[in-house]
Coordinates of C-alpha atoms and ligand atoms in Angstrom, one line a residue:
M16 CA -113.1 14.5 -83.0
P17 CA -111.0 11.5 -84.1
A18 CA -113.0 8.7 -85.6
L19 CA -111.7 6.2 -83.0
L20 CA -112.9 8.5 -80.2
A21 CA -116.2 8.9 -81.9
A22 CA -116.6 5.1 -82.0
L23 CA -115.6 4.8 -78.4
L24 CA -118.1 7.4 -77.3
A25 CA -120.8 5.7 -79.3
A26 CA -119.8 2.4 -77.8
A27 CA -119.9 3.9 -74.3
L28 CA -123.4 5.1 -74.9
V29 CA -124.8 1.8 -76.0
G30 CA -123.2 -0.2 -73.2
P31 CA -120.3 -2.5 -72.4
V32 CA -118.1 -3.5 -75.3
A33 CA -115.9 -6.6 -75.4
P34 CA -112.4 -5.9 -74.0
A35 CA -110.6 -6.5 -77.2
E36 CA -112.5 -3.7 -78.8
M37 CA -111.3 -0.9 -76.5
P38 CA -108.2 -1.7 -74.5
A39 CA -106.9 1.5 -72.8
D40 CA -103.3 2.6 -72.8
L41 CA -103.6 3.6 -69.2
L42 CA -106.2 2.7 -66.6
L43 CA -106.4 4.1 -63.1
V44 CA -108.7 2.3 -60.8
G45 CA -109.8 2.3 -57.2
G46 CA -109.2 5.9 -56.5
R47 CA -110.9 9.1 -55.4
I48 CA -110.9 11.0 -58.6
W49 CA -111.9 14.7 -58.3
T50 CA -112.9 15.5 -61.8
A51 CA -113.5 19.3 -61.6
E52 CA -116.8 18.6 -63.4
E53 CA -119.6 20.5 -61.8
N54 CA -122.2 17.7 -62.3
H55 CA -120.0 14.7 -61.6
P56 CA -117.3 15.8 -59.3
W57 CA -116.2 12.3 -58.1
A58 CA -115.3 9.0 -59.8
E59 CA -113.2 5.9 -59.0
A60 CA -111.6 5.0 -62.3
V61 CA -110.4 6.7 -65.5
A62 CA -109.3 5.1 -68.8
V63 CA -107.0 6.8 -71.3
Q64 CA -106.4 5.9 -74.9
G65 CA -104.6 7.8 -77.6
G66 CA -104.0 10.8 -75.3
R67 CA -107.7 11.2 -74.5
I68 CA -109.9 10.2 -71.6
V69 CA -112.3 7.5 -72.8
Y70 CA -113.9 6.5 -69.5
V71 CA -114.7 8.1 -66.1
G72 CA -116.8 6.3 -63.6
P73 CA -116.9 3.4 -61.1
T74 CA -114.1 0.9 -61.1
A75 CA -116.5 -1.9 -62.0
G76 CA -117.4 -0.2 -65.2
A77 CA -113.8 0.1 -66.3
A78 CA -113.3 -3.7 -66.9
P79 CA -113.8 -3.4 -70.7
F80 CA -110.8 -1.1 -70.9
R81 CA -108.4 -3.6 -69.4
G82 CA -106.4 -5.1 -72.2
P83 CA -103.2 -7.2 -72.3
K84 CA -101.0 -4.1 -72.9
T85 CA -102.9 -1.7 -70.7
E86 CA -100.9 -0.2 -67.9
V87 CA -103.2 -0.5 -64.9
V88 CA -102.6 1.6 -61.8
E89 CA -104.2 0.5 -58.6
L90 CA -104.8 3.8 -56.8
E91 CA -105.7 2.2 -53.5
G92 CA -108.0 5.2 -52.6
R93 CA -105.5 7.9 -53.6
L94 CA -106.7 11.3 -54.8
V95 CA -106.5 12.1 -58.5
T96 CA -107.1 15.6 -59.9
P97 CA -106.8 17.1 -63.4
G98 CA -103.2 18.2 -64.2
F99 CA -102.4 21.6 -62.8
N100 CA -102.4 24.8 -64.9
D101 CA -100.0 27.6 -63.7
A102 CA -101.8 30.6 -65.2
H103 CA -98.9 33.0 -64.7
I104 CA -95.3 31.9 -65.0
H105 CA -92.0 33.1 -66.6
L106 CA -90.8 29.8 -67.9
V107 CA -87.4 30.7 -69.4
E108 CA -86.5 33.0 -66.5
G109 CA -87.5 30.3 -64.2
A110 CA -85.4 27.7 -66.1
L111 CA -82.4 30.1 -66.0
S112 CA -82.8 30.6 -62.3
L113 CA -82.2 26.9 -61.7
D114 CA -78.6 27.6 -62.3
Q115 CA -78.5 30.2 -59.5
V116 CA -78.6 30.3 -55.7
D117 CA -82.1 30.8 -54.4
L118 CA -82.3 33.0 -51.3
I119 CA -86.1 33.3 -50.9
E120 CA -86.3 30.9 -47.9
E121 CA -83.7 32.8 -45.9
Q122 CA -84.8 35.6 -43.6
S123 CA -81.6 36.7 -41.8
L124 CA -78.5 38.3 -43.4
A125 CA -76.3 35.7 -41.9
A126 CA -78.4 32.9 -43.4
V127 CA -78.4 34.7 -46.8
Q128 CA -74.6 35.0 -46.7
A129 CA -74.1 31.4 -45.7
R130 CA -76.2 30.2 -48.6
I131 CA -74.3 32.3 -51.1
R132 CA -70.9 31.2 -49.6
A133 CA -71.9 27.5 -49.9
F134 CA -73.2 27.9 -53.5
A135 CA -70.0 29.7 -54.5
A136 CA -67.9 26.9 -53.1
E137 CA -70.0 24.4 -55.1
T138 CA -69.5 26.3 -58.3
P139 CA -65.8 27.2 -58.3
R140 CA -65.6 27.3 -62.1
S141 CA -68.4 29.7 -62.8
A142 CA -67.1 33.1 -63.9
W143 CA -70.0 34.8 -61.9
V144 CA -71.9 33.9 -58.8
L145 CA -75.5 34.5 -59.5
G146 CA -78.6 34.3 -57.3
K147 CA -82.1 35.6 -56.7
G148 CA -84.8 35.8 -54.1
W149 CA -83.4 38.1 -51.4
L150 CA -85.9 40.0 -49.3
Y151 CA -85.7 43.6 -48.3
G152 CA -86.4 42.8 -44.7
S153 CA -83.2 40.8 -44.4
F154 CA -81.0 43.9 -44.5
P155 CA -80.6 46.6 -41.9
G156 CA -82.1 49.7 -43.6
G157 CA -84.0 47.6 -46.1
L158 CA -81.3 47.3 -48.8
P159 CA -78.2 45.2 -49.2
T160 CA -74.6 46.5 -49.5
R161 CA -71.6 45.4 -51.6
E162 CA -69.6 44.8 -48.5
Q163 CA -72.1 42.2 -47.3
L164 CA -71.6 40.4 -50.6
D165 CA -67.8 40.9 -50.7
A166 CA -67.7 39.1 -47.4
V167 CA -68.8 35.9 -49.0
V168 CA -67.6 36.3 -52.7
R169 CA -64.5 38.3 -53.2
D170 CA -62.7 36.5 -56.0
R171 CA -65.4 36.7 -58.7
P172 CA -68.2 39.1 -59.7
A173 CA -71.5 38.3 -57.9
Y174 CA -75.0 39.5 -58.6
M175 CA -78.2 38.7 -56.8
E176 CA -81.7 39.7 -57.9
C177 CA -84.3 40.7 -55.3
Y178 CA -87.3 38.3 -55.2
D179 CA -89.4 40.9 -57.0
Y180 CA -86.9 41.4 -59.8
H181 CA -87.1 45.2 -59.3
S182 CA -83.8 45.6 -57.3
G183 CA -80.4 44.1 -57.6
W184 CA -77.3 43.5 -55.3
A185 CA -73.8 43.5 -56.7
N186 CA -70.4 42.9 -55.1
S187 CA -67.4 45.2 -55.7
K188 CA -66.0 43.0 -58.5
A189 CA -69.4 43.2 -60.4
L190 CA -69.6 47.0 -59.9
A191 CA -66.1 47.4 -61.2
L192 CA -66.7 45.2 -64.2
A193 CA -69.8 47.3 -65.0
G194 CA -67.8 50.5 -64.6
I195 CA -70.1 51.8 -61.9
T196 CA -68.4 54.5 -59.8
K197 CA -69.5 57.5 -57.8
D198 CA -69.4 59.5 -61.0
T199 CA -71.8 57.2 -62.9
K200 CA -75.1 58.9 -63.6
D201 CA -78.4 57.1 -62.8
P202 CA -80.0 55.7 -65.9
E203 CA -83.6 56.6 -66.9
N204 CA -86.1 54.8 -64.7
G205 CA -83.4 53.5 -62.4
A206 CA -81.2 54.4 -59.5
I207 CA -77.7 53.5 -58.3
V208 CA -78.0 53.5 -54.6
R209 CA -75.1 55.4 -53.0
D210 CA -73.4 55.8 -49.6
P211 CA -74.9 59.1 -48.3
K212 CA -71.5 60.2 -46.9
T213 CA -69.1 59.2 -49.7
G214 CA -71.4 59.0 -52.7
E215 CA -69.8 55.7 -53.6
P216 CA -72.2 53.0 -55.1
S217 CA -73.5 51.0 -52.2
G218 CA -74.1 47.8 -54.2
A219 CA -77.9 48.1 -54.4
L220 CA -79.3 48.9 -57.8
K221 CA -82.9 49.8 -58.5
E222 CA -85.0 49.1 -61.6
S223 CA -83.1 49.8 -64.8
A224 CA -79.8 50.5 -63.0
R225 CA -79.7 46.7 -62.6
D226 CA -79.0 46.4 -66.4
L227 CA -75.7 48.1 -65.9
V228 CA -74.5 45.0 -64.2
K229 CA -76.8 42.4 -65.9
S230 CA -75.5 43.4 -69.3
K231 CA -72.0 42.2 -68.3
I232 CA -73.1 38.7 -67.2
P233 CA -72.2 36.2 -69.9
V234 CA -75.2 34.9 -71.7
L235 CA -75.6 31.1 -71.6
D236 CA -75.3 29.4 -74.9
E237 CA -78.3 27.8 -76.6
E238 CA -77.3 24.3 -75.4
A239 CA -77.1 25.4 -71.8
R240 CA -80.4 27.2 -72.0
Y241 CA -82.1 24.3 -73.6
A242 CA -80.8 21.9 -70.9
L243 CA -82.2 24.3 -68.2
L244 CA -85.5 24.4 -70.0
R245 CA -85.7 20.6 -70.0
R246 CA -84.9 20.6 -66.3
A247 CA -87.6 23.2 -65.7
L248 CA -90.2 21.1 -67.5
R249 CA -89.3 18.0 -65.5
L250 CA -89.5 20.1 -62.3
L251 CA -93.0 21.3 -63.2
N252 CA -94.1 17.8 -64.1
A253 CA -92.9 16.7 -60.7
Q254 CA -95.1 19.3 -59.1
G255 CA -98.1 18.0 -61.1
I256 CA -98.1 20.9 -63.6
T257 CA -99.2 20.0 -67.1
S258 CA -100.0 23.4 -68.5
V259 CA -98.4 26.9 -68.1
Q260 CA -99.5 30.3 -69.3
D261 CA -96.2 32.2 -69.8
A262 CA -96.4 35.9 -69.0
G263 CA -93.3 36.6 -71.0
S264 CA -89.8 37.5 -70.3
D265 CA -88.2 40.9 -70.1
S266 CA -84.6 39.7 -70.1
A267 CA -84.4 37.5 -73.2
P268 CA -85.5 38.3 -76.7
L269 CA -88.7 36.4 -77.4
T270 CA -87.3 34.8 -80.6
S271 CA -84.7 32.9 -78.5
E272 CA -87.4 31.7 -76.1
V273 CA -89.6 30.6 -79.0
S274 CA -86.8 28.7 -80.5
L275 CA -86.2 26.8 -77.2
F276 CA -89.9 25.9 -77.0
E277 CA -89.9 24.8 -80.7
R278 CA -86.9 22.6 -80.1
A279 CA -88.6 20.9 -77.2
L280 CA -91.7 20.4 -79.3
R281 CA -89.6 18.8 -82.1
D282 CA -87.7 16.6 -79.6
G283 CA -91.0 15.3 -78.1
A284 CA -89.7 16.9 -74.8
L285 CA -92.6 19.4 -74.4
T286 CA -94.2 17.6 -71.4
V287 CA -95.9 20.8 -70.3
R288 CA -98.4 22.6 -72.5
I289 CA -97.2 26.2 -73.1
L290 CA -99.2 29.2 -73.9
A291 CA -97.0 32.3 -74.1
A292 CA -97.7 36.0 -74.3
I293 CA -95.4 38.7 -75.6
Q294 CA -95.0 42.2 -74.2
M295 CA -97.1 44.9 -75.7
R296 CA -94.6 47.7 -75.8
S297 CA -96.1 51.2 -75.3
R298 CA -93.6 52.6 -77.9
D299 CA -94.6 50.2 -80.6
V300 CA -98.1 48.9 -80.1
D301 CA -98.7 48.2 -83.8
G302 CA -95.4 46.2 -84.0
S303 CA -96.3 44.2 -80.9
I304 CA -99.7 43.3 -82.3
A305 CA -98.2 42.3 -85.6
E306 CA -95.6 40.1 -83.9
A307 CA -98.3 38.4 -81.8
R308 CA -100.4 37.7 -84.8
R309 CA -97.4 36.3 -86.7
L310 CA -96.5 34.0 -83.7
R311 CA -100.1 32.8 -83.4
A312 CA -100.2 31.9 -87.0
H313 CA -97.2 29.6 -86.4
H314 CA -98.2 28.0 -83.2
D315 CA -101.7 27.6 -82.0
D316 CA -102.1 23.9 -81.1
A317 CA -102.6 21.9 -77.9
L318 CA -98.9 21.8 -76.9
L319 CA -97.6 25.2 -78.0
R320 CA -99.8 28.3 -78.3
L321 CA -98.3 31.7 -79.0
G322 CA -99.7 35.1 -79.8
R323 CA -101.2 36.8 -76.7
V324 CA -100.1 40.3 -75.6
K325 CA -99.4 41.5 -72.1
G326 CA -99.1 45.2 -71.1
Y327 CA -97.6 46.5 -67.9
V328 CA -100.0 49.1 -66.5
D329 CA -97.9 49.7 -63.3
G330 CA -95.1 48.4 -61.1
V331 CA -95.1 46.9 -57.6
I332 CA -96.3 48.1 -54.2
E333 CA -93.0 47.2 -52.5
A334 CA -91.1 49.7 -54.7
H335 CA -93.9 52.3 -54.6
T336 CA -94.3 51.9 -58.4
A337 CA -97.8 50.4 -58.4
A338 CA -100.4 53.0 -59.3
M339 CA -102.7 53.8 -56.4
L340 CA -105.9 55.9 -56.1
E341 CA -104.5 57.5 -52.9
P342 CA -100.9 58.2 -51.8
Y343 CA -98.8 55.5 -50.3
A344 CA -99.4 55.0 -46.6
D345 CA -95.8 54.7 -45.3
D346 CA -94.7 58.0 -46.8
P347 CA -97.4 60.1 -48.6
S348 CA -94.7 62.4 -49.9
L349 CA -93.8 59.6 -52.3
G350 CA -97.1 60.1 -54.1
R351 CA -99.5 57.4 -55.4
G352 CA -97.3 55.8 -58.0
E353 CA -97.4 56.6 -61.7
P354 CA -98.7 54.1 -64.2
N355 CA -96.5 53.1 -67.1
W356 CA -99.1 54.2 -69.7
A357 CA -101.3 57.3 -70.0
P358 CA -104.9 56.0 -69.7
E359 CA -105.8 57.1 -73.2
A360 CA -102.8 55.3 -74.7
L361 CA -103.5 52.1 -72.7
T362 CA -107.1 52.1 -73.9
A363 CA -106.2 52.7 -77.5
A364 CA -103.6 49.9 -77.4
V365 CA -106.1 47.4 -75.8
V366 CA -108.8 48.3 -78.2
A367 CA -106.4 47.8 -81.1
A368 CA -105.1 44.5 -79.9
D369 CA -108.6 43.3 -79.2
K370 CA -109.7 44.4 -82.6
A371 CA -106.9 42.3 -84.0
G372 CA -108.4 39.3 -82.3
L373 CA -105.8 39.0 -79.6
Q374 CA -106.4 38.1 -76.0
V375 CA -105.0 40.9 -73.8
Y376 CA -103.3 40.5 -70.4
L377 CA -102.7 43.6 -68.3
H378 CA -100.3 43.5 -65.3
A379 CA -102.1 45.8 -62.7
I380 CA -101.2 45.7 -59.0
G381 CA -102.3 49.0 -57.4
D382 CA -106.0 49.9 -57.1
R383 CA -105.6 52.7 -59.7
G384 CA -103.8 50.3 -62.0
V385 CA -106.5 47.8 -61.7
R386 CA -109.2 50.4 -62.5
M387 CA -107.2 51.6 -65.5
A388 CA -107.0 48.0 -66.8
L389 CA -110.7 47.5 -66.3
D390 CA -111.4 50.7 -68.1
A391 CA -109.3 49.6 -71.0
H392 CA -111.0 46.2 -71.2
E393 CA -114.4 48.0 -71.0
A394 CA -113.4 50.3 -73.9
A395 CA -112.6 47.2 -76.0
L396 CA -115.9 45.7 -75.2
A397 CA -117.7 48.8 -76.3
A398 CA -115.6 49.3 -79.4
N399 CA -115.3 45.9 -81.0
A400 CA -118.0 43.4 -81.9
R401 CA -116.4 40.2 -80.5
A402 CA -118.2 37.4 -78.9
D403 CA -115.5 36.0 -76.6
R404 CA -112.5 38.0 -75.7
R405 CA -111.6 36.8 -72.2
G406 CA -109.4 39.8 -71.3
R407 CA -107.2 39.2 -68.3
I408 CA -105.8 41.3 -65.4
E409 CA -102.7 39.9 -63.7
H410 CA -101.9 40.2 -60.0
I411 CA -104.6 42.6 -58.6
E412 CA -102.8 43.0 -55.3
T413 CA -105.3 45.6 -54.0
I414 CA -108.6 46.9 -55.5
H415 CA -111.2 49.5 -54.8
P416 CA -114.5 47.9 -53.7
D417 CA -116.5 49.5 -56.5
D418 CA -114.4 47.5 -59.0
Y419 CA -115.3 44.0 -57.8
P420 CA -118.5 43.7 -59.9
R421 CA -116.8 44.9 -63.1
F422 CA -114.9 41.7 -63.6
K423 CA -118.1 39.7 -64.1
R424 CA -119.8 42.4 -66.0
L425 CA -117.0 42.8 -68.5
G426 CA -116.1 39.1 -68.6
V427 CA -112.5 39.9 -67.4
I428 CA -110.5 37.1 -65.9
A429 CA -108.7 37.8 -62.6
S430 CA -105.3 36.1 -62.7
M431 CA -103.8 35.9 -59.2
Q432 CA -100.9 34.2 -57.4
P433 CA -101.7 32.9 -53.9
L434 CA -98.1 32.9 -52.7
H435 CA -97.8 36.6 -53.3
A436 CA -100.0 37.0 -50.3
N437 CA -97.7 34.8 -48.1
P438 CA -98.0 36.7 -44.8
D439 CA -94.3 36.6 -43.9
Q440 CA -92.3 39.4 -42.2
N441 CA -91.6 40.9 -45.6
N442 CA -95.3 41.3 -46.3
F443 CA -95.9 43.1 -43.0
D444 CA -92.7 45.2 -43.1
V445 CA -92.9 46.3 -46.7
W446 CA -96.1 45.5 -48.6
S447 CA -98.6 46.1 -45.8
R448 CA -96.7 49.1 -44.5
N449 CA -96.7 50.7 -48.0
A450 CA -100.3 49.9 -48.8
G451 CA -101.7 50.8 -45.3
P452 CA -104.4 48.9 -43.4
D453 CA -107.4 49.9 -45.5
R454 CA -105.9 48.8 -48.8
A455 CA -104.3 45.8 -47.1
S456 CA -107.8 44.7 -46.0
R457 CA -108.5 44.2 -49.7
G458 CA -105.0 42.7 -50.3
F459 CA -105.1 39.7 -52.7
S460 CA -108.9 39.5 -52.2
W461 CA -109.6 36.2 -53.9
A462 CA -112.8 35.5 -52.0
N463 CA -114.3 38.9 -52.7
I464 CA -113.5 38.4 -56.4
E465 CA -115.2 35.0 -56.3
R466 CA -118.2 36.4 -54.5
A467 CA -118.5 39.1 -57.2
G468 CA -118.9 36.2 -59.7
A469 CA -115.6 36.7 -61.5
R470 CA -113.6 34.0 -63.1
L471 CA -110.4 33.6 -61.0
V472 CA -107.3 31.7 -62.1
F473 CA -104.3 30.8 -60.0
G474 CA -100.6 30.7 -60.9
S475 CA -97.2 31.2 -59.3
D476 CA -95.2 33.9 -61.1
W477 CA -92.2 31.6 -60.9
P478 CA -89.3 32.4 -60.5
V479 CA -90.6 35.3 -58.4
V480 CA -91.8 32.7 -56.0
T481 CA -91.7 28.9 -56.2
A482 CA -93.9 27.1 -58.8
D483 CA -94.9 24.6 -56.1
V484 CA -98.6 24.3 -56.4
F485 CA -99.0 22.9 -52.9
R486 CA -97.4 26.0 -51.4
G487 CA -99.8 28.1 -53.4
L488 CA -102.9 25.9 -52.5
Y489 CA -102.0 26.1 -48.8
C490 CA -101.7 29.8 -48.8
A491 CA -105.0 30.1 -50.8
V492 CA -107.0 28.2 -48.2
T493 CA -105.3 29.3 -45.0
R494 CA -103.7 32.7 -45.7
K495 CA -100.8 31.5 -43.5
T496 CA -97.1 31.0 -44.0
R497 CA -96.0 27.4 -44.0
E498 CA -94.8 27.9 -40.5
G499 CA -98.5 28.5 -39.6
T500 CA -98.3 32.2 -39.0
P501 CA -100.2 34.4 -38.2
A502 CA -102.5 32.2 -36.1
G503 CA -105.9 32.2 -37.8
G504 CA -104.4 33.6 -41.0
W505 CA -103.9 37.0 -42.5
H506 CA -107.3 38.4 -43.5
P507 CA -108.7 34.8 -43.4
E508 CA -112.0 36.2 -44.8
L509 CA -110.2 36.4 -48.2
A510 CA -109.2 32.8 -48.3
V511 CA -111.0 30.4 -50.6
S512 CA -112.2 26.8 -50.2
L513 CA -110.0 23.9 -51.3
E514 CA -112.3 22.9 -54.1
N515 CA -112.4 26.5 -55.5
A516 CA -108.6 26.8 -55.2
L517 CA -108.3 23.5 -57.2
R518 CA -110.7 24.8 -59.8
H519 CA -108.6 27.9 -60.2
Y520 CA -105.6 25.7 -60.8
T521 CA -107.4 23.5 -63.3
I522 CA -110.6 24.1 -65.2
D523 CA -110.6 27.9 -64.7
G524 CA -107.0 28.0 -66.1
A525 CA -108.2 26.0 -69.1
Y526 CA -111.0 28.6 -69.6
A527 CA -108.4 31.4 -69.5
S528 CA -106.7 29.9 -72.5
F529 CA -110.0 29.1 -74.4
E530 CA -109.4 25.4 -73.9
E531 CA -112.1 24.4 -71.3
A532 CA -113.7 22.0 -73.8
E533 CA -110.3 20.3 -74.4
K534 CA -108.7 20.0 -70.9
G535 CA -108.9 21.2 -67.3
S536 CA -111.3 18.5 -66.0
I537 CA -111.5 14.7 -66.1
A538 CA -114.2 14.0 -68.6
V539 CA -114.7 11.6 -71.5
G540 CA -113.3 13.2 -74.7
K541 CA -110.9 15.5 -73.0
R542 CA -107.1 15.4 -73.2
A543 CA -105.7 13.1 -70.5
D544 CA -103.8 15.5 -68.2
L545 CA -103.9 14.0 -64.7
V546 CA -102.1 13.8 -61.4
V547 CA -102.1 11.3 -58.6
L548 CA -101.4 12.7 -55.1
S549 CA -100.0 11.2 -51.9
E550 CA -102.6 12.9 -49.7
D551 CA -106.3 13.2 -49.9
L552 CA -106.5 17.0 -49.7
F553 CA -110.3 16.8 -49.2
K554 CA -110.1 14.7 -46.1
A555 CA -106.9 15.8 -44.5
P556 CA -106.3 19.0 -42.5
P557 CA -104.9 21.9 -44.5
E558 CA -101.4 21.3 -43.1
A559 CA -101.4 18.0 -45.1
I560 CA -101.3 20.1 -48.3
L561 CA -97.7 21.1 -47.5
K562 CA -96.5 17.5 -47.3
T563 CA -98.3 16.3 -50.4
K564 CA -96.2 14.6 -53.0
V565 CA -97.1 14.1 -56.6
L566 CA -96.9 10.3 -57.3
L567 CA -97.7 10.3 -61.0
T568 CA -98.2 13.0 -63.6
V569 CA -99.9 12.2 -67.0
M570 CA -99.8 14.7 -69.8
D571 CA -101.6 13.9 -73.1
G572 CA -102.1 10.3 -71.9
K573 CA -98.3 9.8 -71.3
V574 CA -96.7 9.3 -68.0
V575 CA -94.3 12.3 -67.7
Y576 CA -93.4 12.0 -64.1
R577 CA -93.4 9.0 -61.7
V578 CA -92.3 9.2 -58.1
Q579 CA -89.1 7.3 -57.4
S580 CA -89.6 5.3 -54.3
A581 CA -90.0 1.7 -53.2
G582 CA -93.4 0.4 -54.2
A583 CA -93.7 3.0 -56.9
I584 CA -95.6 2.0 -60.0
A585 CA -93.7 -0.2 -62.4
P586 CA -93.3 0.9 -66.0
K587 CA -95.8 -1.6 -67.4
G588 CA -98.4 -4.0 -66.3
T589 CA -100.5 -3.7 -63.1
S590 CA -98.9 -1.7 -60.4
R591 CA -99.5 -0.2 -57.0
I592 CA -98.7 3.3 -56.2
G593 CA -97.1 5.2 -53.3
Ligands
ZN619 ZN1 -95.1 37.9 -63.6

């Protein structure tokens, strides 16, 4: 603990101190401060000095922290929470997606095409037209065709990723550039979808077949990538996010991502704390472990932490690649989905990474995948003497009831993304159809995982879905789309309370990165990561969550985002907010 902080704490214990002795850099007063502290959940004022919280309590008690240079924010009853932690994000992929057309809000083919046409018109000088976010349900037959894309982009190659990043959609120019014809063979673990009559490529590409086109897309240079990362960090700050746990990227080599993060750190532009995992490759487990340890040795501080490993146990339910205990419901002839690892190999890899002192994340979506991941974590617990490992399982889209209690027993963290449960048409037409009603009744079962005593953390999986925390919060507490459907919510018994949802976005996220003593709640001595919100989520109906705006984001005691509007807080001195 810094000496100054120790002095402040000592002073706070013995009582009020003269103002000159402890002026804060930033003082928020007159608010409704939800601290995420179990014993003191509410306060009115918070003072920040040197990046740390030095006071939490009634406004009257904050007077000694008001100095001539203190920035004082009059909250006027506004809600303040700890800065949000997105526990599962793909930061660089998300940043790169900012340069592409986003289709995820469009349901009909006509609307998808209109959006692409408009984007292409706005970006006439781009060599390619790139996008992401299309939904299977928008296309007759469930997959897009090149003719549908040619109809809006004919002059240039165009390529659009499906929202799940497991299927792609290319126009004729892109297929030609990639040399894909009726004679091209399917690559390993991929399929070129073909016209059943002519055998010509239809324009849809599954799994690794996407790489045939993606490898032809010009790579952005370092400057362009860095500019997009900066934009992404600003965007996250505007959504109240002060920490992310990056689940790694498949498309970019890690070294190039790390160099972007390091550059932001050097430039003082790292306004979101980053913890990043690297992929544990089944073909080179030892190499992955060694690389993670090397990265951790370089960066393991409050702003940039590297050196976690993530293994992909299975795929996704939409593409029938998630590993299930029983066959898929829509077409049992498709089997139950094969995991990416043999169980023994997965267990050996997790035991080895755990033995090397690494935290292990396992992507597991089907109930069999989740069970394999729990088995592997259990083997690590049995094999290695280690007090605090905090193994994680990512996604957990469905689960066998017998496995709920194992999370608590094994100390495994459930890392889930509320908006993946968004009960839109795509969920019902694809996810629920494939899973079938029994497994769907345990779909994204946050409340059951809570009831079993597990530690649950929330994230977005951006750019798979938006990183907007309020969209995630709304889905977490209502199990409805933002249009309010279905009435009453989809399996509303699996929704969580607002307070619990906020905990999963704050203090629980800090626990998942071993930093709960440093951040994640508003308490004296902790790092000052805070957000001021336009709505009081605790008093307003759930629909108010969707119109909530972040007014101010503070990371490490510094204002990193301030809403631009009349009456917004001024840069210095006493100000009002809103
Ligand atoms: Zn992910």
